[in-house]
Amino acid sequence: MSNSRFDVVVIGAGPAGYVAAIRCAQLGLTVACVDEWLNKGEPTLGGTCLNVGCIPSKALLESSHLFASSRNDFPDHGINVKGVSIDVNQMMARKNKVVNELTNGINSLFKINKITRVHGHARLSPEKIVKVYDRGSPHTRETLEADNIIIATGSSAIKLERAPKTDGYIFDSSGALEFDTVPKTLGVIGAGAIGLELGTVWSRLGSEVVLLECMDTFLPAADRHISRAAFRSYQQQGLDIRLDARLLSTSVKQKKVHVTYEDTRGAQQIKFDKLVVAVGRKPNSDYLFGDEMALEIDEREFIHVNKYCETSVPGIYAIGDVVRGPMLAHKGSEEAVMVAERIAGQKSAVNYDLIPSVIYTHPEVAWVGKTEHACNTAGIPINVGMFPMAASGRAKAAGATDGMVKIIAHQETDRILGVHICAAQASELIAQAVTAMEMGASAEDIALTVFAHPTLSESIHEAALSVHNRAIHVKN
Ligand code: FAD
Ligand code: NAI
């Protein structure tokens, strides 16, 4: 058994852990990063995000978008392509290549930054000792000691007892990224980010997709104008989203998944070729340390941290999905940079009020800051500006007229409090809003800015003008 000492040991090499390791190394600290992920039996860096999350889902969204466009949009442009078909194996091979190139890229960054990479399961003991085990072995293979430990162990899909994973029939999100054929019918439990993105992938490729969502509100975290616009657009594309649908049972019979759920009309039955469970994720805080560790865990199993990601034990930090806040890669990465810089003696902080959310469907949905409902509930006086994509010349030229941009500004100060977008490329558009808000911009600041024509970004300009009833291309 080997024993080594570092300034920092990072547990987990997802977008929180690997960024923490790189930033610590850049700051001159000696770093080891322990991770247990195996991709097809091979140790791989990148965690959920690179292996089974952000990246493979976007690769499949891109492929399926092109396929659907070639069928639905090309004829309108006068482009005649006959006999378009989808080769699922090739689509998956491309997705795997994208994943491999990126995960290998992290490995190269580790080498460049002289980060010691350790594969195995880490357990944390008092005195900041990290013991590393081989999978399934009770024996410690390696012991790492450090002045500072950063826990970045991420999250795992929540399982439903009523819909247990069943080979070939009932899957979690990772399984839904690996289908080898397009199912004729696909059920998805949960109409959140994963349900919508992966439901969209398979729907575009030809599956009849039904999403069963237990809440009676669609995308409750989004602004209501935006969630309504997105809901309409998804329904028009053929996603059958059933709200207020509580799962009662599942069973596999005659090569189908039989699902019983209850809605306002009573018990309903439906059958699918495949079923995906996407009902949220839970933090990986178990099997990480024993009772002898004085680390506080909250009632939802998140490791308790303050705004600087310090745990209840000095010198031990926790970041990413394993702590409170949105389970988003960029949130974890920003926490990683903050913690690394604070360990190095800097005063960095994360602005938790301005973390953008995106759903990568078509149109995309993106938002940052407060919703109109949240402002009203908090009694904040606001002005609201809206601009429909149908009035944007560029959106019309692109055939992407669904959705809108909505800007919420404080009535007295005009400071922008929230920006909400349902539009093609909303994921890119929202960055302008985050930048403006980070700099404390007012709606007037954006209204006075020159935007190139014709661009989708002009919709942000028009929405800002509309805050003061000055939009040009739409009735105020
Ligand atoms: P993870 O990425 O989960 O990494 C944790 C790592 O720690 C893993 O490699 C794990 O093996 C390792 N680990 C855990 N316990 C131990 C241990 N005891 N010892 C050693 N290693 C350990 N977010 C976005 O922002 N944008 C998106 O588009 C997006 N799309 C997604 C799509 C899907 C299908 C899914 C499932 C998630 C998506 N997410 C997206 C969420 C995003 O993947 C997570 O927020 C992000 O990966 C969290 O990063 P993390 O570093 O905290 O944890
Ligand atoms: P989610 O929390 O976004 O959505 C889960 C949905 O399932 C909710 O609407 C919930 O009401 C519903 N649900 C829960 N239990 C149910 C039940 N028994 N029956 C029916 N519906 C039920 O979680 P999701 O989609 O699993 O994603 C997990 C995490 O990954 C999210 O926190 C998200 O932030 C992240 N992610 C982010 C993406 C992005 O940024 N584009 C893409 C995919 C995931």
Coordinates of C-alpha atoms and ligand atoms in Angstrom, one line a residue:
M1 CA 0.0 0.0 0.0
S2 CA 1.4 3.4 -1.0
N3 CA 1.1 6.6 1.0
S4 CA 1.4 10.1 -0.4
R5 CA 0.9 13.6 0.8
F6 CA -0.5 16.5 -1.3
D7 CA -1.7 20.1 -0.7
V8 CA -5.1 19.1 -2.1
V9 CA -6.9 15.8 -2.7
V10 CA -10.0 16.1 -4.9
I11 CA -12.5 13.2 -4.8
G12 CA -14.4 13.0 -8.1
A13 CA -13.4 14.1 -11.6
G14 CA -16.6 15.5 -13.0
P15 CA -16.9 19.1 -14.1
A16 CA -16.6 20.2 -10.4
G17 CA -13.7 17.9 -9.4
Y18 CA -11.6 18.1 -12.5
V19 CA -11.9 21.9 -12.7
A20 CA -10.9 22.1 -9.0
A21 CA -7.9 19.9 -9.6
I22 CA -6.7 22.0 -12.6
R23 CA -7.3 25.4 -10.9
C24 CA -5.4 24.2 -7.8
A25 CA -2.5 23.0 -9.9
Q26 CA -2.5 26.3 -11.8
L27 CA -2.1 28.1 -8.4
G28 CA 1.0 26.0 -7.6
L29 CA -0.6 23.5 -5.2
T30 CA 0.3 19.8 -5.4
V31 CA -2.9 17.9 -6.3
A32 CA -4.2 14.3 -6.5
C33 CA -7.7 13.5 -8.0
V34 CA -9.4 10.2 -7.2
D35 CA -12.2 9.0 -9.4
E36 CA -13.9 5.6 -9.8
W37 CA -15.7 6.1 -13.1
L38 CA -15.4 3.3 -15.7
N39 CA -16.5 3.8 -19.3
K40 CA -16.8 0.4 -20.9
G41 CA -14.4 -1.0 -18.3
E42 CA -11.8 1.8 -18.7
P43 CA -11.1 4.4 -16.1
T44 CA -12.3 7.7 -17.5
L45 CA -12.4 11.3 -16.3
G46 CA -15.2 13.8 -16.7
G47 CA -17.9 12.2 -14.4
T48 CA -21.5 12.3 -15.3
C49 CA -21.3 15.4 -17.5
L50 CA -18.9 14.1 -20.0
N51 CA -19.7 10.4 -19.9
V52 CA -23.5 10.1 -19.6
G53 CA -24.8 13.7 -19.2
C54 CA -24.3 17.0 -20.8
I55 CA -22.1 16.0 -23.7
P56 CA -23.6 12.7 -25.0
S57 CA -27.1 14.1 -24.7
K58 CA -26.1 17.2 -26.8
A59 CA -24.4 14.9 -29.4
L60 CA -27.7 13.0 -29.8
L61 CA -29.8 16.2 -29.8
E62 CA -27.6 17.5 -32.6
S63 CA -27.9 14.3 -34.7
S64 CA -31.6 14.0 -34.1
H65 CA -32.1 17.7 -34.9
L66 CA -30.4 17.3 -38.3
F67 CA -32.4 14.2 -39.1
A68 CA -35.7 15.9 -38.2
S69 CA -34.7 19.0 -40.1
S70 CA -33.9 17.0 -43.2
R71 CA -37.4 15.6 -43.2
N72 CA -39.5 18.5 -41.9
D73 CA -37.6 21.6 -42.9
F74 CA -35.6 20.8 -46.0
P75 CA -38.6 20.6 -48.4
D76 CA -39.7 24.1 -47.4
H77 CA -36.3 25.3 -48.5
G78 CA -36.6 23.5 -51.8
I79 CA -34.0 21.0 -50.8
N80 CA -35.1 17.6 -52.0
V81 CA -33.6 14.6 -50.3
K82 CA -35.2 11.3 -50.8
G83 CA -34.9 8.2 -48.6
V84 CA -33.4 9.8 -45.5
S85 CA -32.9 7.2 -42.9
I86 CA -31.2 7.0 -39.5
D87 CA -28.3 4.6 -38.7
V88 CA -28.6 4.5 -34.9
N89 CA -25.3 2.6 -34.6
Q90 CA -23.4 5.3 -36.5
M91 CA -25.2 8.0 -34.5
M92 CA -24.1 6.3 -31.2
A93 CA -20.5 5.7 -32.6
R94 CA -20.3 9.5 -33.3
K95 CA -21.6 10.3 -29.8
N96 CA -19.1 7.9 -28.2
K97 CA -16.2 9.5 -30.3
V98 CA -17.2 13.0 -29.0
V99 CA -17.2 11.7 -25.4
N100 CA -13.9 9.9 -25.8
E101 CA -12.2 12.9 -27.3
L102 CA -13.3 15.1 -24.5
T103 CA -12.5 12.7 -21.7
N104 CA -9.1 12.1 -23.2
G105 CA -8.7 15.9 -23.3
I106 CA -9.2 16.0 -19.5
N107 CA -6.5 13.3 -19.1
S108 CA -4.1 15.5 -21.2
L109 CA -4.9 18.5 -19.1
F110 CA -4.2 16.5 -15.9
K111 CA -0.8 15.6 -17.4
I112 CA 0.0 19.1 -18.5
N113 CA -0.9 20.4 -15.0
K114 CA 1.0 17.5 -13.2
I115 CA -2.1 16.3 -11.4
T116 CA -1.7 12.9 -9.9
R117 CA -4.6 10.8 -11.2
V118 CA -5.8 7.9 -9.0
H119 CA -8.4 5.5 -10.1
G120 CA -10.5 3.9 -7.4
H121 CA -13.2 4.4 -4.8
A122 CA -12.3 7.0 -2.1
R123 CA -13.3 7.0 1.5
L124 CA -12.7 9.8 3.8
S125 CA -11.4 9.4 7.3
P126 CA -10.8 12.0 10.0
E127 CA -7.4 13.8 9.9
K128 CA -8.0 14.4 6.2
I129 CA -6.9 11.0 5.1
V130 CA -8.4 9.6 1.8
K131 CA -8.3 5.8 1.5
V132 CA -8.6 4.4 -2.0
Y133 CA -10.1 1.0 -2.7
D134 CA -10.5 -1.2 -5.8
R135 CA -14.1 -1.8 -6.7
G136 CA -15.5 -4.6 -4.5
S137 CA -12.4 -4.9 -2.4
P138 CA -12.4 -4.3 1.4
H139 CA -8.6 -3.5 1.4
T140 CA -7.1 -0.1 1.1
R141 CA -4.9 0.1 -2.0
E142 CA -3.6 3.6 -1.5
T143 CA -3.7 6.3 1.2
L144 CA -3.6 10.0 0.3
E145 CA -3.1 12.7 2.9
A146 CA -3.7 16.4 2.3
D147 CA -4.2 19.7 4.1
N148 CA -7.3 20.3 2.0
I149 CA -9.9 17.9 0.7
I150 CA -12.4 18.8 -2.0
I151 CA -15.4 16.5 -2.2
A152 CA -16.9 16.5 -5.7
T153 CA -18.7 13.1 -5.9
G154 CA -21.7 14.3 -7.9
S155 CA -25.1 12.7 -8.1
S156 CA -26.9 9.6 -9.3
A157 CA -30.3 9.1 -10.9
I158 CA -33.1 8.6 -8.4
K159 CA -34.7 5.2 -8.7
L160 CA -38.4 4.4 -8.5
E161 CA -39.4 1.2 -6.8
R162 CA -42.5 1.2 -9.0
A163 CA -40.4 1.2 -12.1
P164 CA -37.2 -0.8 -11.4
K165 CA -34.5 -0.9 -14.1
T166 CA -35.3 -3.9 -16.3
D167 CA -32.9 -5.0 -19.1
G168 CA -34.3 -4.0 -22.5
Y169 CA -37.4 -2.3 -21.1
I170 CA -37.0 0.1 -18.2
F171 CA -34.0 2.5 -18.3
D172 CA -32.4 5.4 -16.5
S173 CA -31.0 8.4 -18.5
S174 CA -27.7 6.6 -19.2
G175 CA -29.7 3.7 -20.7
A176 CA -31.7 6.1 -22.9
L177 CA -28.4 7.4 -24.4
E178 CA -27.5 3.9 -25.6
F179 CA -30.6 2.5 -27.4
D180 CA -29.6 0.5 -30.4
T181 CA -32.9 1.0 -32.3
V182 CA -35.6 3.6 -32.3
P183 CA -38.4 2.3 -30.1
K184 CA -41.8 2.7 -31.7
T185 CA -43.3 3.8 -28.5
L186 CA -41.4 5.4 -25.6
G187 CA -42.7 6.4 -22.2
V188 CA -40.8 8.8 -19.9
I189 CA -41.5 9.3 -16.3
G190 CA -40.7 12.9 -15.4
A191 CA -41.0 16.0 -17.7
G192 CA -37.9 17.7 -16.3
A193 CA -34.7 18.6 -18.1
I194 CA -33.7 15.0 -18.9
G195 CA -37.2 13.8 -19.8
L196 CA -37.6 16.7 -22.3
E197 CA -34.1 16.4 -23.9
L198 CA -34.0 12.7 -24.2
G199 CA -37.8 12.5 -25.1
T200 CA -37.0 15.0 -27.9
V201 CA -34.1 12.9 -29.2
W202 CA -36.2 9.8 -29.7
S203 CA -39.3 11.6 -30.8
R204 CA -37.3 13.3 -33.6
L205 CA -36.0 9.9 -34.7
G206 CA -39.6 8.6 -34.9
S207 CA -40.7 7.3 -31.5
E208 CA -44.1 8.1 -30.2
V209 CA -43.1 9.7 -26.9
V210 CA -45.4 10.2 -23.9
L211 CA -44.1 12.0 -20.8
L212 CA -45.8 11.3 -17.5
E213 CA -45.2 14.2 -15.1
C214 CA -46.6 14.1 -11.5
M215 CA -46.8 17.9 -11.1
D216 CA -49.7 19.8 -12.4
T217 CA -47.4 22.7 -13.5
F218 CA -45.1 22.3 -16.4
L219 CA -41.5 23.4 -15.7
P220 CA -42.4 25.1 -12.4
A221 CA -38.9 26.7 -12.1
A222 CA -39.3 28.6 -15.4
D223 CA -41.2 31.8 -15.9
R224 CA -44.8 31.0 -16.8
H225 CA -44.9 32.8 -20.1
I226 CA -41.9 30.8 -21.2
S227 CA -43.1 27.4 -19.9
R228 CA -46.4 27.9 -21.6
A229 CA -44.7 28.8 -24.9
A230 CA -42.4 25.8 -24.6
F231 CA -45.2 23.4 -23.7
R232 CA -47.2 24.5 -26.8
S233 CA -44.2 24.1 -29.0
Y234 CA -43.3 20.6 -27.6
Q235 CA -46.9 19.4 -28.1
Q236 CA -46.9 20.7 -31.7
Q237 CA -43.7 18.7 -32.3
G238 CA -45.5 15.5 -31.1
L239 CA -44.3 15.2 -27.5
D240 CA -47.3 14.0 -25.6
I241 CA -46.8 15.6 -22.1
R242 CA -49.3 14.5 -19.5
L243 CA -49.3 16.6 -16.3
D244 CA -50.7 15.6 -12.9
A245 CA -50.0 11.9 -13.8
R246 CA -48.9 9.9 -10.8
L247 CA -47.2 6.6 -11.5
L248 CA -49.0 3.6 -9.8
S249 CA -47.2 0.6 -11.3
T250 CA -45.2 -0.9 -14.1
S251 CA -44.9 -4.5 -15.4
V252 CA -43.2 -6.1 -18.4
K253 CA -45.5 -8.4 -20.3
Q254 CA -45.4 -9.7 -23.9
K255 CA -42.4 -7.5 -24.7
K256 CA -44.1 -4.3 -23.6
V257 CA -43.9 -2.1 -20.5
H258 CA -47.4 -1.8 -19.1
V259 CA -47.8 1.4 -17.0
T260 CA -50.6 2.3 -14.8
Y261 CA -50.9 5.9 -13.7
E262 CA -53.5 8.1 -12.1
D263 CA -54.6 11.5 -13.3
T264 CA -57.6 13.8 -12.6
R265 CA -59.9 11.3 -14.5
G266 CA -58.7 8.3 -12.4
A267 CA -56.5 5.3 -13.2
Q268 CA -55.1 5.1 -16.7
Q269 CA -53.2 2.4 -18.5
I270 CA -50.7 2.7 -21.3
K271 CA -48.0 0.4 -22.8
F272 CA -44.6 1.2 -24.3
D273 CA -41.7 -0.6 -26.0
K274 CA -39.4 1.1 -23.6
L275 CA -39.7 3.3 -20.5
V276 CA -37.2 5.9 -19.2
V277 CA -37.2 7.0 -15.6
A278 CA -36.0 10.6 -15.2
V279 CA -37.4 11.9 -11.9
G280 CA -34.3 13.8 -10.6
R281 CA -31.0 13.0 -9.1
K282 CA -29.6 12.5 -5.6
P283 CA -26.3 13.5 -4.2
N284 CA -23.5 10.8 -3.9
S285 CA -22.9 11.4 -0.2
D286 CA -23.2 7.8 1.0
Y287 CA -20.3 5.3 1.1
L288 CA -17.9 8.2 1.3
F289 CA -17.2 8.4 5.0
G290 CA -18.1 6.7 8.3
D291 CA -19.9 8.0 11.4
E292 CA -16.6 9.0 12.9
M293 CA -16.5 12.0 10.4
A294 CA -18.1 15.1 11.8
L295 CA -19.4 16.2 8.3
E296 CA -23.0 17.5 8.4
I297 CA -25.4 16.0 5.8
D298 CA -28.8 17.6 5.3
E299 CA -32.2 15.8 5.2
R300 CA -31.9 15.4 1.4
E301 CA -28.5 13.9 1.7
F302 CA -26.6 16.9 0.4
I303 CA -23.3 17.6 2.2
H304 CA -24.0 20.8 4.2
V305 CA -21.8 23.8 3.1
N306 CA -21.7 27.5 3.5
K307 CA -21.6 30.0 0.6
Y308 CA -17.9 29.3 0.2
C309 CA -18.5 25.5 0.0
E310 CA -16.8 25.0 3.4
T311 CA -18.2 21.9 5.2
S312 CA -18.5 21.6 8.9
V313 CA -14.9 20.3 9.1
P314 CA -12.2 23.0 8.5
G315 CA -10.1 22.2 5.4
I316 CA -12.8 20.0 3.9
Y317 CA -14.8 21.5 1.0
A318 CA -17.7 20.1 -1.0
I319 CA -18.8 21.3 -4.5
G320 CA -21.0 20.4 -7.4
D321 CA -24.1 18.2 -7.4
V322 CA -23.2 16.8 -3.9
V323 CA -24.1 20.2 -2.4
R324 CA -27.2 22.5 -2.4
G325 CA -28.1 24.5 -5.5
P326 CA -28.9 23.6 -9.1
M327 CA -27.4 20.3 -10.3
L328 CA -25.7 21.9 -13.2
A329 CA -22.1 21.4 -14.6
H330 CA -21.3 25.1 -14.8
K331 CA -22.4 25.7 -11.2
G332 CA -20.1 22.9 -10.0
S333 CA -17.2 24.3 -12.1
E334 CA -17.6 27.8 -10.7
E335 CA -17.6 26.4 -7.2
A336 CA -14.5 24.5 -8.1
V337 CA -12.6 27.7 -9.1
M338 CA -13.8 29.6 -6.0
V339 CA -12.7 26.8 -3.6
A340 CA -9.3 26.4 -5.3
E341 CA -8.7 30.1 -5.2
R342 CA -9.8 30.4 -1.6
I343 CA -7.4 27.6 -0.6
A344 CA -4.7 29.6 -2.3
G345 CA -5.6 32.6 -0.2
Q346 CA -7.7 34.6 -2.7
K347 CA -11.2 36.0 -1.9
S348 CA -13.2 34.5 -4.7
A349 CA -17.0 34.0 -4.5
V350 CA -19.8 32.6 -6.7
N351 CA -22.8 34.8 -7.6
Y352 CA -25.5 32.2 -7.0
D353 CA -28.2 34.6 -8.1
L354 CA -26.9 34.5 -11.7
I355 CA -26.6 30.8 -12.7
P356 CA -28.3 30.3 -16.0
S357 CA -30.5 27.3 -16.7
V358 CA -31.0 25.8 -20.2
I359 CA -33.1 23.1 -21.7
Y360 CA -31.6 22.1 -25.1
T361 CA -34.7 21.3 -27.0
H362 CA -35.9 23.2 -30.1
P363 CA -36.8 25.9 -29.3
E364 CA -34.4 26.0 -26.4
V365 CA -35.5 27.3 -23.1
A366 CA -33.1 29.4 -21.0
W367 CA -33.4 31.7 -18.1
V368 CA -31.4 33.6 -15.5
G369 CA -32.5 35.6 -12.4
K370 CA -36.0 36.0 -11.0
T371 CA -39.3 35.1 -12.7
E372 CA -42.3 37.5 -12.8
H373 CA -44.1 35.3 -10.3
A374 CA -41.1 35.3 -7.8
C375 CA -41.0 39.2 -8.1
N376 CA -44.7 39.5 -7.5
T377 CA -44.6 37.1 -4.5
A378 CA -41.7 39.1 -3.0
G379 CA -43.6 42.3 -3.6
I380 CA -40.8 43.7 -5.9
P381 CA -42.2 46.4 -8.3
I382 CA -41.3 45.5 -11.9
N383 CA -41.7 46.4 -15.5
V384 CA -41.8 43.6 -18.0
G385 CA -40.7 43.7 -21.7
M386 CA -41.6 41.0 -24.1
F387 CA -40.7 40.3 -27.7
P388 CA -42.1 37.3 -29.7
M389 CA -39.6 35.5 -32.0
A390 CA -42.3 35.6 -34.7
A391 CA -41.5 39.3 -35.1
S392 CA -37.7 38.7 -35.6
G393 CA -36.5 38.8 -39.2
R394 CA -33.6 36.5 -38.5
A395 CA -35.9 34.0 -36.7
K396 CA -38.3 34.1 -39.7
A397 CA -35.4 33.5 -42.1
A398 CA -34.3 30.6 -40.1
G399 CA -37.8 29.2 -39.8
A400 CA -37.6 29.4 -36.0
T401 CA -40.4 31.7 -34.9
D402 CA -41.6 29.8 -31.8
G403 CA -41.2 31.5 -28.5
M404 CA -40.2 34.8 -27.1
V405 CA -37.8 36.9 -25.0
K406 CA -39.0 38.4 -21.7
I407 CA -37.0 40.9 -19.6
I408 CA -38.0 41.8 -16.1
A409 CA -36.6 45.1 -14.7
H410 CA -37.1 46.8 -11.3
Q411 CA -39.7 49.5 -11.7
E412 CA -37.7 52.1 -9.8
T413 CA -34.1 51.4 -10.6
D414 CA -34.6 49.7 -14.0
R415 CA -32.0 47.1 -13.0
I416 CA -32.6 43.8 -14.9
L417 CA -33.8 41.2 -12.4
G418 CA -34.5 38.3 -14.8
V419 CA -34.3 37.3 -18.5
H420 CA -36.4 34.4 -19.8
I421 CA -36.1 33.0 -23.3
C422 CA -37.8 30.3 -25.3
A423 CA -36.2 30.5 -28.8
A424 CA -33.7 28.8 -31.1
Q425 CA -30.2 29.3 -29.7
A426 CA -31.6 30.5 -26.3
S427 CA -28.5 28.7 -24.7
E428 CA -26.3 31.2 -26.5
L429 CA -28.6 34.2 -26.2
I430 CA -28.8 33.9 -22.4
A431 CA -25.1 34.5 -22.0
Q432 CA -25.6 38.2 -23.0
A433 CA -28.2 38.5 -20.3
V434 CA -26.0 36.9 -17.7
T435 CA -23.1 39.2 -18.7
A436 CA -25.4 42.3 -18.6
M437 CA -26.8 41.3 -15.2
E438 CA -23.4 40.5 -13.7
M439 CA -22.4 44.1 -14.6
G440 CA -25.6 45.4 -13.0
A441 CA -27.1 46.6 -16.3
S442 CA -30.5 48.3 -16.6
A443 CA -33.0 47.6 -19.3
E444 CA -32.1 51.1 -20.6
D445 CA -28.4 50.0 -20.9
I446 CA -29.5 47.2 -23.3
A447 CA -31.9 49.4 -25.1
L448 CA -29.1 51.9 -25.8
T449 CA -26.8 49.1 -27.1
V450 CA -26.4 48.6 -30.9
F451 CA -27.2 45.0 -32.0
A452 CA -26.3 43.7 -35.4
H453 CA -29.1 43.1 -37.9
P454 CA -30.4 40.5 -38.6
T455 CA -29.7 38.5 -35.5
L456 CA -31.7 36.5 -32.9
S457 CA -29.9 38.8 -30.4
E458 CA -32.0 41.7 -31.6
S459 CA -34.9 40.1 -29.8
I460 CA -33.1 40.8 -26.5
H461 CA -32.7 44.5 -27.6
E462 CA -36.4 44.7 -28.5
A463 CA -37.5 43.1 -25.2
A464 CA -35.4 45.6 -23.4
L465 CA -37.0 48.4 -25.4
S466 CA -40.4 46.9 -24.7
V467 CA -39.7 47.3 -20.9
H468 CA -40.4 51.0 -21.5
N469 CA -43.0 50.5 -24.3
R470 CA -40.5 51.5 -27.0
A471 CA -40.2 48.2 -29.0
I472 CA -40.1 49.0 -32.7
H473 CA -41.1 45.8 -34.4
V474 CA -44.1 44.9 -32.2
K475 CA -47.1 46.6 -30.6
N476 CA -46.2 47.8 -27.1
Ligands
FAD1 P1 -20.3 14.3 -11.5 O1 -20.2 14.7 -12.9 O2 -21.4 13.3 -11.2 O3 -18.9 13.6 -11.1 C1 -18.7 13.0 -9.9 C2 -17.5 12.0 -10.1 O4 -17.2 11.5 -8.8 C3 -17.9 10.8 -10.9 O5 -16.9 10.5 -11.9 C4 -17.9 9.6 -9.9 O6 -17.5 8.4 -10.4 C5 -16.9 10.1 -8.9 N1 -17.1 9.6 -7.5 C6 -18.3 9.6 -6.8 N2 -18.0 9.0 -5.6 C7 -16.7 8.7 -5.6 C8 -15.9 8.0 -4.6 N3 -16.3 7.8 -3.4 N4 -14.6 7.8 -4.9 C9 -14.1 8.1 -6.1 N5 -14.9 8.7 -7.1 C10 -16.1 9.0 -6.8 N6 -25.8 19.9 -16.6 C11 -25.6 21.0 -17.3 O7 -25.1 22.0 -16.8 N7 -25.9 21.1 -18.7 C12 -26.4 20.0 -19.3 O8 -26.7 20.1 -20.5 C13 -26.6 18.8 -18.6 N8 -27.1 17.7 -19.2 C14 -27.3 16.6 -18.5 C15 -27.8 15.4 -19.1 C16 -28.0 14.3 -18.4 C17 -28.6 13.1 -19.1 C18 -27.6 14.2 -17.1 C19 -27.7 12.9 -16.3 C20 -27.1 15.3 -16.4 C21 -26.9 16.5 -17.1 N9 -26.4 17.6 -16.5 C22 -26.3 18.8 -17.2 C23 -26.1 17.6 -15.1 C24 -24.5 17.5 -15.0 O9 -24.1 16.3 -15.6 C25 -24.1 17.5 -13.5 O10 -24.6 18.7 -12.9 C26 -22.6 17.5 -13.4 O11 -22.1 16.4 -14.0 C27 -22.2 17.5 -11.9 O12 -20.9 17.6 -11.8 P2 -20.1 17.0 -10.5 O13 -18.6 17.1 -10.8 O14 -20.6 17.6 -9.3 O15 -20.5 15.4 -10.5
NAI2 P1 -35.6 17.3 -12.9 O1 -35.7 17.6 -11.5 O2 -35.3 18.3 -13.9 O3 -37.1 16.7 -13.4 C1 -37.7 15.6 -12.8 C2 -39.2 15.6 -13.1 O4 -39.7 14.4 -12.7 C3 -39.8 16.7 -12.3 O5 -40.6 17.5 -13.1 C4 -40.7 16.0 -11.2 O6 -41.8 16.6 -10.9 C5 -40.9 14.7 -12.0 N1 -41.2 13.5 -11.1 C6 -40.6 13.2 -9.9 N2 -41.1 12.0 -9.5 C7 -42.1 11.6 -10.4 C8 -42.9 10.5 -10.5 N3 -42.9 9.6 -9.5 N4 -43.8 10.4 -11.5 C9 -43.8 11.4 -12.5 N5 -43.0 12.5 -12.4 C10 -42.1 12.6 -11.4 O7 -34.7 16.0 -13.0 P2 -34.1 15.2 -14.2 O8 -34.8 15.6 -15.5 O9 -34.0 13.8 -13.8 O10 -32.6 15.9 -14.3 C11 -31.7 15.7 -13.2 C12 -30.8 16.8 -13.0 O11 -29.9 16.9 -14.1 C13 -31.5 18.1 -13.0 O12 -31.3 18.7 -11.7 C14 -31.0 19.0 -14.1 O13 -30.6 20.2 -13.6 C15 -29.8 18.2 -14.6 N6 -29.9 18.3 -16.0 C16 -29.6 19.4 -16.7 C17 -29.8 19.6 -18.0 C18 -29.5 20.9 -18.6 O14 -28.9 21.7 -18.0 N7 -29.9 21.1 -19.9 C19 -30.2 18.4 -18.9 C20 -30.4 17.2 -18.1 C21 -30.3 17.2 -16.7

